[in-house]
mmCIF file of C-alpha atoms in Angstrom:
data_model
loop_
_atom_site.group_PDB
_atom_site.id
_atom_site.type_symbol
_atom_site.label_atom_id
_atom_site.label_comp_id
_atom_site.label_asym_id
_atom_site.label_seq_id
_atom_site.Cartn_x
_atom_site.Cartn_y
_atom_site.Cartn_z
ATOM 1 C CA UNK D 1 6.805 27.511 41.974
ATOM 2 C CA UNK D 2 8.637 30.697 40.066
ATOM 3 C CA UNK D 3 6.340 31.923 37.192
ATOM 4 C CA UNK D 4 9.065 33.650 35.434
ATOM 5 C CA UNK D 5 10.384 30.949 35.098
ATOM 6 C CA UNK D 6 7.950 29.628 32.409
ATOM 7 C CA UNK D 7 7.713 30.447 29.189
ATOM 8 C CA UNK D 8 4.585 30.080 27.253
ATOM 9 C CA UNK D 9 3.582 30.079 23.755
ATOM 10 C CA UNK D 10 4.070 32.337 20.978
ATOM 11 C CA UNK D 11 1.308 33.776 18.947
ATOM 12 C CA UNK D 12 -2.373 32.259 19.406
ATOM 13 C CA UNK D 13 -1.286 28.998 20.874
ATOM 14 C CA UNK D 14 -2.585 28.153 24.301
ATOM 15 C CA UNK D 15 -1.389 27.383 27.020
ATOM 16 C CA UNK D 16 -1.970 24.049 28.830
ATOM 17 C CA UNK D 17 -1.589 22.903 32.506
ATOM 18 C CA UNK D 18 0.262 20.101 31.000
ATOM 19 C CA UNK D 19 3.045 22.045 29.146
ATOM 20 C CA UNK D 20 3.331 23.894 33.158
ATOM 21 C CA UNK D 21 4.296 20.590 34.597
ATOM 22 C CA UNK D 22 6.578 19.604 31.936
ATOM 23 C CA UNK D 23 8.593 22.892 32.125
ATOM 24 C CA UNK D 24 8.631 22.269 36.228
ATOM 25 C CA UNK D 25 9.478 19.210 35.700
ATOM 26 C CA UNK D 26 12.066 19.925 33.340
ATOM 27 C CA UNK D 27 13.818 22.618 36.179
ATOM 28 C CA UNK D 28 13.934 19.779 38.240
ATOM 29 C CA UNK D 29 16.661 17.903 36.134
ATOM 30 C CA UNK D 30 19.979 16.493 38.171
ATOM 31 C CA UNK D 31 23.071 18.754 36.475
ATOM 32 C CA UNK D 32 24.960 15.619 35.688
ATOM 33 C CA UNK D 33 21.969 13.356 34.506
ATOM 34 C CA UNK D 34 22.924 12.487 30.653
ATOM 35 C CA UNK D 35 20.849 9.520 28.489
ATOM 36 C CA UNK D 36 21.762 7.838 25.233
ATOM 37 C CA UNK D 37 19.559 9.585 22.842
ATOM 38 C CA UNK D 38 18.784 6.953 20.911
ATOM 39 C CA UNK D 39 18.496 4.407 23.299
ATOM 40 C CA UNK D 40 15.996 6.383 24.954
ATOM 41 C CA UNK D 41 14.039 6.850 21.756
ATOM 42 C CA UNK D 42 14.037 2.801 21.181
ATOM 43 C CA UNK D 43 12.520 3.263 25.081
ATOM 44 C CA UNK D 44 9.867 5.573 23.995
ATOM 45 C CA UNK D 45 9.030 3.612 20.501
ATOM 46 C CA UNK D 46 8.113 0.543 23.351
ATOM 47 C CA UNK D 47 5.755 2.892 25.554
ATOM 48 C CA UNK D 48 3.900 4.935 22.862
ATOM 49 C CA UNK D 49 1.175 3.326 23.521
ATOM 50 C CA UNK D 50 1.710 4.083 27.455
ATOM 51 C CA UNK D 51 1.930 7.339 26.480
ATOM 52 C CA UNK D 52 -0.650 8.263 24.037
ATOM 53 C CA UNK D 53 1.975 8.443 21.390
ATOM 54 C CA UNK D 54 1.348 8.022 17.584
ATOM 55 C CA UNK D 55 3.696 6.295 15.407
ATOM 56 C CA UNK D 56 3.596 9.945 12.933
ATOM 57 C CA UNK D 57 4.458 11.645 16.456
ATOM 58 C CA UNK D 58 7.755 9.075 16.833
ATOM 59 C CA UNK D 59 8.940 10.305 13.625
ATOM 60 C CA UNK D 60 8.772 13.564 14.431
ATOM 61 C CA UNK D 61 10.837 13.167 17.437
ATOM 62 C CA UNK D 62 13.265 11.008 15.477
ATOM 63 C CA UNK D 63 13.904 14.300 13.560
ATOM 64 C CA UNK D 64 14.233 16.386 16.557
ATOM 65 C CA UNK D 65 16.294 14.469 17.967
ATOM 66 C CA UNK D 66 18.697 14.098 14.702
ATOM 67 C CA UNK D 67 19.165 17.813 15.124
ATOM 68 C CA UNK D 68 20.757 17.333 18.594
ATOM 69 C CA UNK D 69 24.677 17.742 17.953
ATOM 70 C CA UNK D 70 25.441 15.274 21.244
ATOM 71 C CA UNK D 71 24.536 11.579 21.151
ATOM 72 C CA UNK D 72 23.716 11.860 24.895
ATOM 73 C CA UNK D 73 21.133 14.338 26.053
ATOM 74 C CA UNK D 74 22.577 16.408 28.946
ATOM 75 C CA UNK D 75 21.802 19.716 30.275
ATOM 76 C CA UNK D 76 25.355 20.544 30.251
ATOM 77 C CA UNK D 77 25.248 20.416 26.114
ATOM 78 C CA UNK D 78 21.914 22.270 26.078
ATOM 79 C CA UNK D 79 18.663 20.531 25.172
ATOM 80 C CA UNK D 80 17.036 23.374 22.944
ATOM 81 C CA UNK D 81 17.090 22.245 19.046
ATOM 82 C CA UNK D 82 16.136 25.108 16.348
ATOM 83 C CA UNK D 83 15.390 23.881 12.913
ATOM 84 C CA UNK D 84 13.198 25.642 10.736
ATOM 85 C CA UNK D 85 9.786 23.883 9.500
ATOM 86 C CA UNK D 86 11.568 23.186 6.208
ATOM 87 C CA UNK D 87 14.669 21.382 7.487
ATOM 88 C CA UNK D 88 12.116 19.172 10.132
ATOM 89 C CA UNK D 89 9.900 18.099 6.936
ATOM 90 C CA UNK D 90 13.343 16.692 4.991
ATOM 91 C CA UNK D 91 14.037 15.201 8.725
ATOM 92 C CA UNK D 92 10.742 13.857 8.773
ATOM 93 C CA UNK D 93 10.623 12.016 5.592
ATOM 94 C CA UNK D 94 8.913 15.161 3.997
ATOM 95 C CA UNK D 95 5.794 15.178 6.262
ATOM 96 C CA UNK D 96 3.707 18.142 5.048
ATOM 97 C CA UNK D 97 3.435 21.315 7.332
ATOM 98 C CA UNK D 98 0.146 21.111 8.556
ATOM 99 C CA UNK D 99 0.675 17.342 9.576
ATOM 100 C CA UNK D 100 4.095 18.114 11.209
ATOM 101 C CA UNK D 101 2.454 21.060 13.606
ATOM 102 C CA UNK D 102 -0.371 18.436 14.601
ATOM 103 C CA UNK D 103 2.396 16.001 15.505
ATOM 104 C CA UNK D 104 4.310 18.381 17.459
ATOM 105 C CA UNK D 105 1.183 19.370 19.600
ATOM 106 C CA UNK D 106 0.792 15.455 20.112
ATOM 107 C CA UNK D 107 4.418 15.127 21.540
ATOM 108 C CA UNK D 108 3.667 18.524 23.728
ATOM 109 C CA UNK D 109 0.566 17.762 25.186
ATOM 110 C CA UNK D 110 2.291 14.266 25.923
ATOM 111 C CA UNK D 111 4.796 16.033 28.117
ATOM 112 C CA UNK D 112 7.974 14.607 25.951
ATOM 113 C CA UNK D 113 8.872 17.887 24.465
ATOM 114 C CA UNK D 114 8.101 21.608 25.344
ATOM 115 C CA UNK D 115 8.492 25.073 23.190
ATOM 116 C CA UNK D 116 10.721 27.793 24.000
ATOM 117 C CA UNK D 117 9.326 30.044 21.646
ATOM 118 C CA UNK D 118 11.218 33.635 21.159
ATOM 119 C CA UNK D 119 9.524 36.994 20.676
ATOM 120 C CA UNK D 120 8.842 37.172 17.386
ATOM 121 C CA UNK D 121 8.266 33.001 17.368
ATOM 122 C CA UNK D 122 11.416 32.178 15.416
ATOM 123 C CA UNK D 123 13.378 29.458 16.260
ATOM 124 C CA UNK D 124 17.179 30.937 16.463
ATOM 125 C CA UNK D 125 20.056 30.616 18.494
ATOM 126 C CA UNK D 126 22.321 33.605 20.068
ATOM 127 C CA UNK D 127 26.079 32.520 19.919
ATOM 128 C CA UNK D 128 28.933 34.455 21.736
ATOM 129 C CA UNK D 129 32.080 35.543 20.667
ATOM 130 C CA UNK D 130 33.754 32.340 20.777
ATOM 131 C CA UNK D 131 31.001 30.473 18.609
ATOM 132 C CA UNK D 132 29.604 29.060 21.673
ATOM 133 C CA UNK D 133 25.933 29.062 22.165
ATOM 134 C CA UNK D 134 24.269 31.498 24.319
ATOM 135 C CA UNK D 135 20.538 31.670 24.307
ATOM 136 C CA UNK D 136 18.549 29.161 21.947
ATOM 137 C CA UNK D 137 14.936 29.181 20.872
ATOM 138 C CA UNK D 138 13.001 26.098 19.664
ATOM 139 C CA UNK D 139 11.799 22.838 20.881
ATOM 140 C CA UNK D 140 12.881 21.749 24.339
ATOM 141 C CA UNK D 141 14.075 18.328 24.973
ATOM 142 C CA UNK D 142 14.220 18.682 28.830
ATOM 143 C CA UNK D 143 10.929 17.572 29.520
ATOM 144 C CA UNK D 144 12.174 14.055 27.815
ATOM 145 C CA UNK D 145 15.539 13.812 29.543
ATOM 146 C CA UNK D 146 13.105 14.184 33.051
ATOM 147 C CA UNK D 147 10.890 11.482 32.231
ATOM 148 C CA UNK D 148 14.202 9.036 30.886
ATOM 149 C CA UNK D 149 13.568 6.688 33.765
ATOM 150 C CA UNK D 150 9.976 6.996 33.851
ATOM 151 C CA UNK D 151 10.023 6.112 29.816
ATOM 152 C CA UNK D 152 12.021 3.048 30.718
ATOM 153 C CA UNK D 153 10.314 1.615 33.266
ATOM 154 C CA UNK D 154 6.844 2.155 30.629
ATOM 155 C CA UNK D 155 9.028 0.019 28.154
ATOM 156 C CA UNK D 156 10.508 -2.651 30.753
ATOM 157 C CA UNK D 157 6.398 -3.335 31.199
ATOM 158 C CA UNK D 158 5.506 -3.441 27.790
ATOM 159 C CA UNK D 159 7.975 -5.633 26.586
ATOM 160 C CA UNK D 160 7.488 -8.100 30.061
ATOM 161 C CA UNK D 161 3.397 -7.450 28.613
ATOM 162 C CA UNK D 162 4.351 -8.751 25.078
ATOM 163 C CA UNK D 163 6.367 -11.208 26.287
ATOM 164 C CA UNK D 164 3.936 -12.782 28.651
ATOM 165 C CA UNK D 165 1.147 -12.490 25.851
ATOM 166 C CA UNK D 166 3.446 -14.599 23.048
ATOM 167 C CA UNK D 167 3.739 -17.513 25.786
ATOM 168 C CA UNK D 168 0.036 -17.336 26.823
ATOM 169 C CA UNK D 169 -0.553 -17.736 22.819
ATOM 170 C CA UNK D 170 1.925 -20.282 22.322
ATOM 171 C CA UNK D 171 0.686 -22.313 25.326
ATOM 172 C CA UNK D 172 -2.814 -21.935 23.939
ATOM 173 C CA UNK D 173 -1.977 -23.472 20.612
ATOM 174 C CA UNK D 174 0.072 -26.171 21.972
ATOM 175 C CA UNK D 175 -3.142 -26.699 24.133
ATOM 176 C CA UNK D 176 -6.114 -26.509 21.195
ATOM 177 C CA UNK D 177 -3.567 -29.079 18.615
ATOM 178 C CA UNK D 178 -4.011 -31.684 21.757
ATOM 179 C CA UNK D 179 -7.330 -31.369 22.334
ATOM 180 C CA UNK D 180 -7.936 -31.335 18.259
ATOM 181 C CA UNK D 181 -5.741 -34.657 18.331
ATOM 182 C CA UNK D 182 -7.048 -36.373 21.397
ATOM 183 C CA UNK D 183 -10.927 -35.698 20.123
ATOM 184 C CA UNK D 184 -9.557 -37.249 16.939
ATOM 185 C CA UNK D 185 -8.170 -40.097 18.546
ATOM 186 C CA UNK D 186 -10.902 -40.987 20.457
ATOM 187 C CA UNK D 187 -13.312 -40.444 17.400
ATOM 188 C CA UNK D 188 -10.952 -42.752 14.978
ATOM 189 C CA UNK D 189 -10.409 -45.533 17.567
ATOM 190 C CA UNK D 190 -14.518 -45.288 18.397
ATOM 191 C CA UNK D 191 -14.329 -44.966 21.555
ATOM 192 C CA UNK D 192 -17.429 -44.115 23.474
ATOM 193 C CA UNK D 193 -18.164 -40.830 25.466
ATOM 194 C CA UNK D 194 -20.049 -36.979 24.202
ATOM 195 C CA UNK D 195 -16.881 -36.163 22.133
ATOM 196 C CA UNK D 196 -19.235 -33.784 19.660
ATOM 197 C CA UNK D 197 -19.818 -31.945 22.869
ATOM 198 C CA UNK D 198 -15.840 -31.655 23.957
ATOM 199 C CA UNK D 199 -14.985 -30.540 20.132
ATOM 200 C CA UNK D 200 -18.249 -28.015 19.885
ATOM 201 C CA UNK D 201 -17.065 -26.871 23.189
ATOM 202 C CA UNK D 202 -13.300 -26.532 21.692
ATOM 203 C CA UNK D 203 -14.814 -24.282 18.576
ATOM 204 C CA UNK D 204 -16.874 -21.943 20.856
ATOM 205 C CA UNK D 205 -13.778 -20.630 22.679
ATOM 206 C CA UNK D 206 -11.575 -20.464 19.493
ATOM 207 C CA UNK D 207 -14.512 -18.486 18.165
ATOM 208 C CA UNK D 208 -15.025 -16.209 21.099
ATOM 209 C CA UNK D 209 -11.529 -15.101 20.711
ATOM 210 C CA UNK D 210 -11.116 -12.165 19.262
ATOM 211 C CA UNK D 211 -9.115 -11.423 16.313
ATOM 212 C CA UNK D 212 -6.573 -9.419 18.967
ATOM 213 C CA UNK D 213 -7.439 -11.476 22.110
ATOM 214 C CA UNK D 214 -5.893 -8.916 25.229
ATOM 215 C CA UNK D 215 -3.890 -11.318 27.973
ATOM 216 C CA UNK D 216 -7.170 -11.372 30.305
ATOM 217 C CA UNK D 217 -9.114 -12.947 27.343
ATOM 218 C CA UNK D 218 -5.915 -15.653 26.326
ATOM 219 C CA UNK D 219 -5.340 -16.337 29.942
ATOM 220 C CA UNK D 220 -9.130 -17.385 30.361
ATOM 221 C CA UNK D 221 -9.282 -19.031 26.480
ATOM 222 C CA UNK D 222 -6.140 -20.782 28.123
ATOM 223 C CA UNK D 223 -7.579 -22.091 31.909
ATOM 224 C CA UNK D 224 -11.278 -23.414 29.774
ATOM 225 C CA UNK D 225 -8.965 -25.226 27.254
ATOM 226 C CA UNK D 226 -6.301 -26.720 29.725
ATOM 227 C CA UNK D 227 -9.574 -28.139 31.595
ATOM 228 C CA UNK D 228 -10.857 -29.849 28.039
ATOM 229 C CA UNK D 229 -7.677 -31.132 27.541
ATOM 230 C CA UNK D 230 -7.196 -32.775 31.127
ATOM 231 C CA UNK D 231 -10.940 -34.075 30.357
ATOM 232 C CA UNK D 232 -10.070 -35.605 27.075
ATOM 233 C CA UNK D 233 -6.893 -37.113 28.451
ATOM 234 C CA UNK D 234 -8.564 -38.776 31.355
ATOM 235 C CA UNK D 235 -11.626 -40.713 29.382
ATOM 236 C CA UNK D 236 -8.757 -41.823 27.259
ATOM 237 C CA UNK D 237 -6.916 -42.895 30.184
ATOM 238 C CA UNK D 238 -9.845 -44.720 31.757
ATOM 239 C CA UNK D 239 -10.533 -46.309 28.056
ATOM 240 C CA UNK D 240 -6.827 -47.412 27.986
ATOM 241 C CA UNK D 241 -7.080 -49.028 31.640
ATOM 242 C CA UNK D 242 -10.479 -50.797 30.721
ATOM 243 C CA UNK D 243 -8.808 -52.342 27.525
ATOM 244 C CA UNK D 244 -5.756 -53.405 29.207
ATOM 245 C CA UNK D 245 -8.121 -55.189 31.895
ATOM 246 C CA UNK D 246 -9.650 -56.817 29.581
ATOM 247 C CA UNK D 247 -7.004 -57.638 27.421
ATOM 248 C CA UNK D 248 -5.442 -59.656 30.740
ATOM 249 C CA UNK D 249 -8.508 -61.357 30.612
ATOM 250 C CA UNK D 250 -8.683 -62.300 27.179
ATOM 251 C CA UNK D 251 -4.911 -63.267 26.956
ATOM 252 C CA UNK D 252 -5.686 -65.713 30.077
ATOM 253 C CA UNK D 253 -8.380 -67.548 27.824
ATOM 254 C CA UNK D 254 -6.423 -67.748 25.117
ATOM 255 C CA UNK D 255 -3.589 -69.581 26.689
ATOM 256 C CA UNK D 256 -5.714 -71.827 28.352
ATOM 257 C CA UNK D 257 -7.810 -72.644 24.561
ATOM 258 C CA UNK D 258 -4.057 -72.695 22.814
ATOM 259 C CA UNK D 259 -2.987 -75.444 25.597
ATOM 260 C CA UNK D 260 -5.799 -77.650 24.141
ATOM 261 C CA UNK D 261 -4.270 -80.948 22.362
ATOM 262 C CA UNK D 262 -6.942 -81.118 20.449
ATOM 263 C CA UNK D 263 -7.298 -77.475 19.209
ATOM 264 C CA UNK D 264 -8.798 -77.207 15.453
ATOM 265 C CA UNK D 265 -6.363 -74.313 14.295
ATOM 266 C CA UNK D 266 -3.343 -76.764 15.547
ATOM 267 C CA UNK D 267 -4.902 -80.000 13.805
ATOM 268 C CA UNK D 268 -5.928 -78.335 10.438
ATOM 269 C CA UNK D 269 -4.445 -75.234 9.351
ATOM 270 C CA UNK D 270 -5.380 -75.934 6.100
ATOM 271 C CA UNK D 271 -9.003 -74.943 7.063
ATOM 272 C CA UNK D 272 -8.144 -71.322 8.316
ATOM 273 C CA UNK D 273 -9.762 -68.803 6.178
ATOM 274 C CA UNK D 274 -7.830 -65.767 5.118
ATOM 275 C CA UNK D 275 -8.797 -62.032 5.937
ATOM 276 C CA UNK D 276 -11.491 -60.788 4.163
ATOM 277 C CA UNK D 277 -12.432 -64.355 2.394
ATOM 278 C CA UNK D 278 -15.603 -66.391 3.366
ATOM 279 C CA UNK D 279 -15.261 -70.124 3.171
ATOM 280 C CA UNK D 280 -15.592 -70.240 -0.722
ATOM 281 C CA UNK D 281 -12.838 -67.720 -1.033
ATOM 282 C CA UNK D 282 -15.483 -64.969 -1.926
ATOM 283 C CA UNK D 283 -14.588 -61.109 -0.389
ATOM 284 C CA UNK D 284 -16.516 -60.184 2.349
ATOM 285 C CA UNK D 285 -16.307 -56.831 4.499
ATOM 286 C CA UNK D 286 -13.672 -56.422 7.083
ATOM 287 C CA UNK D 287 -14.463 -57.905 10.371
ATOM 288 C CA UNK D 288 -14.303 -54.539 11.959
ATOM 289 C CA UNK D 289 -15.915 -51.962 9.808
ATOM 290 C CA UNK D 290 -15.266 -48.600 10.114
ATOM 291 C CA UNK D 291 -17.142 -46.794 12.604
ATOM 292 C CA UNK D 292 -20.733 -44.770 12.308
ATOM 293 C CA UNK D 293 -20.068 -41.163 13.557
ATOM 294 C CA UNK D 294 -22.790 -38.975 14.958
ATOM 295 C CA UNK D 295 -25.212 -37.566 11.880
ATOM 296 C CA UNK D 296 -24.571 -33.775 13.693
ATOM 297 C CA UNK D 297 -20.792 -33.843 13.546
ATOM 298 C CA UNK D 298 -20.929 -34.976 9.885
ATOM 299 C CA UNK D 299 -23.613 -32.582 8.775
ATOM 300 C CA UNK D 300 -20.984 -29.933 10.614
ATOM 301 C CA UNK D 301 -18.303 -31.113 8.579
ATOM 302 C CA UNK D 302 -20.157 -31.152 5.485
ATOM 303 C CA UNK D 303 -22.921 -28.898 5.303
ATOM 304 C CA UNK D 304 -23.046 -29.191 1.244
ATOM 305 C CA UNK D 305 -25.079 -31.808 1.648
ATOM 306 C CA UNK D 306 -27.671 -30.634 3.287
ATOM 307 C CA UNK D 307 -29.173 -28.873 0.149
ATOM 308 C CA UNK D 308 -29.755 -32.382 -1.134
ATOM 309 C CA UNK D 309 -31.945 -33.966 1.604
ATOM 310 C CA UNK D 310 -35.679 -34.050 1.015
ATOM 311 C CA UNK D 311 -36.672 -30.493 1.077
ATOM 312 C CA UNK D 312 -33.377 -28.993 1.462
ATOM 313 C CA UNK D 313 -32.798 -30.581 5.058
ATOM 314 C CA UNK D 314 -31.290 -33.753 6.781
ATOM 315 C CA UNK D 315 -32.887 -34.989 9.849
ATOM 316 C CA UNK D 316 -31.348 -38.769 10.172
ATOM 317 C CA UNK D 317 -29.546 -41.234 8.461
ATOM 318 C CA UNK D 318 -32.059 -42.435 5.419
ATOM 319 C CA UNK D 319 -32.051 -38.590 4.058
ATOM 320 C CA UNK D 320 -28.399 -38.643 4.459
ATOM 321 C CA UNK D 321 -27.971 -41.679 2.161
ATOM 322 C CA UNK D 322 -30.933 -40.825 -0.345
ATOM 323 C CA UNK D 323 -28.947 -37.579 -0.531
ATOM 324 C CA UNK D 324 -25.541 -38.964 -1.269
ATOM 325 C CA UNK D 325 -27.163 -41.019 -3.818
ATOM 326 C CA UNK D 326 -28.084 -37.630 -5.797
ATOM 327 C CA UNK D 327 -24.726 -36.202 -5.241
ATOM 328 C CA UNK D 328 -22.721 -39.360 -6.246
ATOM 329 C CA UNK D 329 -24.833 -39.067 -9.497
ATOM 330 C CA UNK D 330 -23.984 -35.505 -9.736
ATOM 331 C CA UNK D 331 -20.356 -36.126 -9.533
ATOM 332 C CA UNK D 332 -20.163 -38.805 -12.181
ATOM 333 C CA UNK D 333 -19.102 -41.509 -9.335
ATOM 334 C CA UNK D 334 -20.833 -44.988 -10.996
ATOM 335 C CA UNK D 335 -23.055 -47.025 -9.555
ATOM 336 C CA UNK D 336 -20.496 -50.118 -9.405
ATOM 337 C CA UNK D 337 -17.661 -47.722 -7.209
ATOM 338 C CA UNK D 338 -20.570 -46.811 -5.181
ATOM 339 C CA UNK D 339 -22.126 -50.139 -4.049
ATOM 340 C CA UNK D 340 -18.515 -51.460 -3.733
ATOM 341 C CA UNK D 341 -17.878 -48.583 -1.726
ATOM 342 C CA UNK D 342 -21.381 -49.218 0.463
ATOM 343 C CA UNK D 343 -20.045 -53.218 0.660
ATOM 344 C CA UNK D 344 -16.870 -51.940 2.263
ATOM 345 C CA UNK D 345 -17.359 -49.214 4.024
ATOM 346 C CA UNK D 346 -21.251 -49.736 5.014
ATOM 347 C CA UNK D 347 -24.226 -47.637 3.754
ATOM 348 C CA UNK D 348 -23.574 -44.917 6.186
ATOM 349 C CA UNK D 349 -19.777 -44.482 6.115
ATOM 350 C CA UNK D 350 -19.981 -44.389 2.294
ATOM 351 C CA UNK D 351 -22.841 -41.478 2.349
ATOM 352 C CA UNK D 352 -20.503 -39.893 4.630
ATOM 353 C CA UNK D 353 -17.339 -40.018 2.086
ATOM 354 C CA UNK D 354 -20.000 -39.080 -0.611
ATOM 355 C CA UNK D 355 -20.402 -35.843 1.168
ATOM 356 C CA UNK D 356 -16.982 -34.985 2.601
ATOM 357 C CA UNK D 357 -16.051 -35.333 -1.872
ATOM 358 C CA UNK D 358 -18.897 -32.847 -2.395
ATOM 359 C CA UNK D 359 -17.493 -30.556 0.385
ATOM 360 C CA UNK D 360 -13.742 -30.177 -0.961
ATOM 361 C CA UNK D 361 -15.449 -29.524 -4.106
ATOM 362 C CA UNK D 362 -12.147 -28.867 -6.890
ATOM 363 C CA UNK D 363 -9.971 -30.108 -5.203
ATOM 364 C CA UNK D 364 -10.828 -33.552 -6.425
ATOM 365 C CA UNK D 365 -10.206 -34.491 -10.021
ATOM 366 C CA UNK D 366 -12.007 -37.974 -10.247
ATOM 367 C CA UNK D 367 -14.618 -38.069 -7.504
ATOM 368 C CA UNK D 368 -15.145 -42.159 -8.895
ATOM 369 C CA UNK D 369 -11.155 -42.533 -9.026
ATOM 370 C CA UNK D 370 -11.083 -41.288 -5.354
ATOM 371 C CA UNK D 371 -13.774 -42.882 -4.104
ATOM 372 C CA UNK D 372 -12.516 -46.698 -5.631
ATOM 373 C CA UNK D 373 -8.985 -45.494 -3.868
ATOM 374 C CA UNK D 374 -10.181 -45.029 -0.636
ATOM 375 C CA UNK D 375 -12.448 -48.264 -0.731
ATOM 376 C CA UNK D 376 -9.547 -50.573 -1.739
ATOM 377 C CA UNK D 377 -7.797 -48.694 1.690
ATOM 378 C CA UNK D 378 -10.480 -49.687 3.514
ATOM 379 C CA UNK D 379 -10.242 -53.104 2.792
ATOM 380 C CA UNK D 380 -6.851 -53.541 3.957
ATOM 381 C CA UNK D 381 -7.592 -51.690 6.810
ATOM 382 C CA UNK D 382 -5.489 -48.521 5.677
ATOM 383 C CA UNK D 383 -8.253 -45.781 5.942
ATOM 384 C CA UNK D 384 -10.435 -44.497 8.402
ATOM 385 C CA UNK D 385 -13.172 -41.695 8.509
ATOM 386 C CA UNK D 386 -11.947 -39.407 11.602
ATOM 387 C CA UNK D 387 -9.094 -37.562 10.339
ATOM 388 C CA UNK D 388 -10.933 -36.456 7.098
ATOM 389 C CA UNK D 389 -14.363 -35.374 8.831
ATOM 390 C CA UNK D 390 -12.165 -33.620 11.936
ATOM 391 C CA UNK D 391 -9.744 -31.738 8.852
ATOM 392 C CA UNK D 392 -13.180 -30.793 7.537
ATOM 393 C CA UNK D 393 -14.737 -29.352 10.792
ATOM 394 C CA UNK D 394 -11.183 -27.413 11.120
ATOM 395 C CA UNK D 395 -11.686 -25.757 7.983
ATOM 396 C CA UNK D 396 -15.037 -24.694 8.076
ATOM 397 C CA UNK D 397 -14.967 -23.374 11.879
ATOM 398 C CA UNK D 398 -11.588 -21.741 10.570
ATOM 399 C CA UNK D 399 -14.011 -19.918 8.017
ATOM 400 C CA UNK D 400 -16.790 -19.354 10.145
ATOM 401 C CA UNK D 401 -14.074 -17.470 12.332
ATOM 402 C CA UNK D 402 -12.614 -15.103 9.933
ATOM 403 C CA UNK D 403 -16.252 -14.355 8.613
ATOM 404 C CA UNK D 404 -16.676 -13.152 11.914
#
């Protein structure tokens, strides 16, 4: 190494090994090497996290490059820019001089810039008689040009990593949606199985993810979520196959019964009952009442109802129904509306609906009218509690994550 070719900073500024290394690298530049300065700057912006460069330091680099007269950085055109601090401050959008010095030091320490100080520390250029710059003192862009390939490689890696992270996020979002809807379908259809455990696992996976997860965390969460989706889908597939087998058996039985010439339904059609009526024309509860959901799931979706239970707690369905009576009165729901809901939905599910109405708070203008509307829809088979509970569980899970 030729020590005489290495320049040291003016005044009290100390010399570091990184400065020496950047100057040595700049001396090894190929004479014909040229790079578009703005393309290189864009690559530098992409790779800033790998190089340890801040946004403010990049703003200073942008200002320095604007003083370079050519679009291509090359040794032939010279690599030293020599703006004064006042000029540099203007190009850096009014950055304070002290802040400017700090970010210049960051660029030098990162090996992207080097100082070429004059004897008195001033920045200027000495020209010959033809006006060509003979010698210039200021900031050398030679280290930036020397590291062009390395910067571009780092930028490509960052872009590829970002795309990979984006795809992982997309796949995780789709997988979460699948698991949520599969569980919702299973609960709505009353399919047996510990669906609440699957939903707890699903919620725990989402809650464990930080606000800005790394690629490894996303990949691990995606693997877990895909396993959960496969488990839920397999359970539903087994149920479908079971229903198909049972359906074929029942269909064969019906075929045998309908082939009977003495069938009552064929001989006396006038005696058939309308759905929802008994023998004297009175309304009755639907033949297939809405399924009751696990109490723990209801309390997770509607935690506000808990404070109205005995002693501020709910430990069983009797406690929930008692709390619903208190809340019903508080919400202004008439006894007749609640009684009708209990007859159509069943007392447990009517209590769950009251808990849901309480949880939604100010979103419902008339609790009594809303309950009557849901009751009418349930009587026609157009309402299910599953989607309502799942929506509230998702809202509460999201709220817990934001609070954390």
